[in-house]
Short mmCIF file of C-alpha atoms in Angstrom, two decimals:
data_model
loop_
_atom_site.label_atom_id
_atom_site.label_comp_id
_atom_site.label_asym_id
_atom_site.label_seq_id
_atom_site.Cartn_x
_atom_site.Cartn_y
_atom_site.Cartn_z
CA MET A 1 -10.82 0.13 23.88
CA LEU A 2 -8.86 2.42 21.43
CA ARG A 3 -6.52 2.20 24.24
CA THR A 4 -6.42 -1.80 23.64
CA PHE A 5 -6.22 -1.42 19.95
CA GLY A 6 -3.15 0.66 19.53
CA ALA A 7 -1.44 -1.09 22.37
CA GLU A 8 -1.44 -4.21 20.74
CA ILE A 9 -0.70 -2.73 17.65
CA LEU A 10 2.25 -1.50 18.91
CA ALA A 11 3.26 -4.40 20.05
CA ARG A 12 3.26 -6.51 16.39
CA PRO A 13 6.86 -5.44 15.12
CA ASP A 14 8.21 -7.41 18.61
CA GLY A 15 6.00 -10.21 19.02
CA PRO A 16 5.85 -13.34 15.80
CA PHE A 17 5.82 -12.72 12.15
CA ALA A 18 7.65 -9.14 12.79
CA PHE A 19 9.05 -10.30 8.90
CA ARG A 20 5.75 -8.92 7.52
CA PHE A 21 6.69 -5.33 9.01
CA ILE A 22 9.57 -5.63 5.58
CA LEU A 23 7.89 -7.76 3.50
CA GLN A 24 4.43 -6.03 3.25
CA PRO A 25 5.92 -2.60 2.91
CA LEU A 26 8.23 -3.60 0.63
CA MET A 27 6.11 -5.75 -2.19
CA SER A 28 4.13 -2.18 -2.05
CA LEU A 29 6.82 -0.73 -2.83
CA LEU A 30 7.47 -3.01 -5.43
CA MET A 31 3.49 -2.58 -7.08
CA ALA A 32 3.65 1.68 -6.60
CA THR A 33 7.17 0.79 -8.83
CA ARG A 34 5.24 -1.10 -11.53
CA ASP A 35 2.38 1.47 -11.67
CA GLY A 36 4.77 4.70 -11.19
CA ILE A 37 6.32 3.93 -14.24
CA LYS A 38 3.04 2.46 -16.35
CA ASP A 39 2.06 6.55 -14.83
CA ALA A 40 4.53 7.72 -16.64
CA ARG A 41 4.64 6.45 -19.70
CA THR A 42 1.19 7.06 -20.35
CA GLY A 43 1.71 10.37 -19.27
CA ARG A 44 -1.56 10.34 -16.43
CA THR A 45 -1.07 12.36 -12.93
CA PRO A 46 0.98 11.49 -10.10
CA TYR A 47 -1.85 8.94 -8.43
CA LEU A 48 -1.99 10.50 -4.85
CA TRP A 49 -2.40 13.73 -6.69
CA HIS A 50 -5.25 12.54 -9.32
CA ILE A 51 -7.03 11.39 -5.55
CA ALA A 52 -7.13 14.22 -3.98
CA SER A 53 -8.39 16.70 -7.06
CA THR A 54 -10.83 14.51 -9.11
CA ASP A 55 -14.26 14.24 -9.57
CA PRO A 56 -15.91 11.11 -7.12
CA GLN A 57 -16.35 8.97 -9.96
CA SER A 58 -12.39 9.73 -11.13
CA ARG A 59 -11.58 9.20 -7.57
CA ARG A 60 -12.87 6.14 -7.05
CA ALA A 61 -11.86 4.46 -10.47
CA ALA A 62 -7.97 5.20 -9.34
CA VAL A 63 -8.71 3.71 -5.49
CA HIS A 64 -10.01 0.68 -7.20
CA GLU A 65 -7.05 0.46 -9.39
CA GLY A 66 -4.95 0.97 -6.31
CA LEU A 67 -6.26 -1.94 -3.92
CA ARG A 68 -6.60 -4.07 -7.28
CA SER A 69 -2.81 -3.57 -7.93
CA THR A 70 -2.26 -4.37 -3.92
CA GLY A 71 -5.29 -7.06 -3.66
CA ARG A 72 -3.12 -9.86 -2.66
CA ILE A 73 -0.47 -7.68 -0.66
CA LEU A 74 -3.42 -7.04 1.75
CA LEU A 75 -5.03 -10.14 1.67
CA LEU A 76 -2.15 -11.72 2.57
CA GLY A 77 -1.78 -9.23 5.30
CA VAL A 78 -4.53 -9.52 6.95
CA LEU A 79 -4.10 -13.67 6.96
CA ILE A 80 -1.07 -13.09 8.59
CA ASP A 81 -2.06 -10.75 11.32
CA GLY A 82 -5.11 -13.68 11.41
CA VAL A 83 -2.51 -16.37 12.41
CA TYR A 84 -0.47 -14.15 14.79
CA GLN A 85 -3.35 -12.53 16.36
CA TYR A 86 -4.42 -16.46 17.06
CA LYS A 87 -0.96 -17.56 18.13
CA VAL A 88 -0.71 -14.32 20.80
CA MET A 89 -3.73 -13.90 21.98
CA GLY A 90 -4.84 -17.21 22.83
CA GLY A 91 -7.74 -17.76 19.76
CA LEU A 92 -8.96 -14.49 19.84
CA VAL A 93 -8.66 -12.49 16.02
CA ARG A 94 -9.76 -8.89 16.03
CA PRO A 95 -10.44 -8.78 12.15
CA LEU A 96 -10.73 -5.27 12.33
CA GLU A 97 -7.26 -4.69 14.17
CA ALA A 98 -6.55 -7.54 10.90
CA LEU A 99 -7.53 -4.86 7.96
CA ALA A 100 -5.62 -1.89 10.11
CA ILE A 101 -2.80 -3.51 10.15
CA ALA A 102 -3.11 -4.98 6.46
CA PHE A 103 -3.75 -1.15 5.22
CA ILE A 104 -1.20 0.16 7.03
CA LEU A 105 1.52 -2.09 6.11
CA GLY A 106 0.09 -3.07 2.31
CA PHE A 107 -1.94 -0.16 0.80
CA LEU A 108 -0.25 2.94 2.45
CA PRO A 109 3.46 2.38 1.12
CA TYR A 110 1.87 2.17 -2.19
CA LEU A 111 -0.64 5.39 -2.05
CA LEU A 112 2.74 7.51 -0.69
CA PHE A 113 5.21 6.38 -3.14
CA ARG A 114 3.60 5.89 -6.47
CA GLY A 115 3.38 9.51 -7.24
CA PRO A 116 6.90 10.79 -6.48
CA ILE A 117 8.08 7.10 -8.54
CA ALA A 118 6.13 8.23 -11.49
CA ARG A 119 7.79 11.68 -11.27
CA LEU A 120 11.60 10.18 -10.93
CA ALA A 121 10.33 7.72 -14.14
CA ARG A 122 8.94 11.14 -16.18
CA ILE A 123 12.38 12.45 -15.47
CA VAL A 124 14.73 9.55 -16.24
CA LEU A 125 12.35 8.92 -19.48
CA ARG A 126 12.92 12.63 -20.40
CA ARG A 127 16.44 11.90 -20.72
CA LYS A 128 16.60 8.74 -21.91
CA GLN A 129 14.32 10.98 -25.15
CA SER A 130 16.52 13.79 -24.93
CA ALA A 131 19.90 11.52 -24.98
CA GLY A 132 18.59 9.44 -27.96
CA GLN A 133 17.67 12.86 -30.34
#
C-alpha cells in the first residue's frame, strides 16, 4: 500500500494538471512573502522558529494562522488532485493522497519560506530606516 502511494505521488508531475506543481508553491510563496513582511514590521519571531520553540498553545495558534493563510491554496490543491485522480485512475479517488499532495505543494513552501522572507524584510526595513535618518 505504501509503495503504491509513493509510486502514484511520484507519477503526478508528468501527468495532466502538472501546472499545479508550479502554481501551488508559487501561491504559497506569495502568502509567505505577505505574512513574512508583516512579521518583520511587527517584530515577530521567524515563523518556523516560533512553531518549534513555543508552548503548545502558541504553537497551535501559529499553525492555525499559517493554515488560514494557505487554506484556499490547500483546498484548491485537494480539488485539483481529486480531479486528476478521477481522470487518471479511472474514477478512483484517494483523499489521503490528495491531502498529502496539497500539503506538500501548498503548505510546506509557506512553512519553509515565511521565516527567511521575514529576516530579509527586516534587513530591508532597517536599511530604509537608517537611510531616512
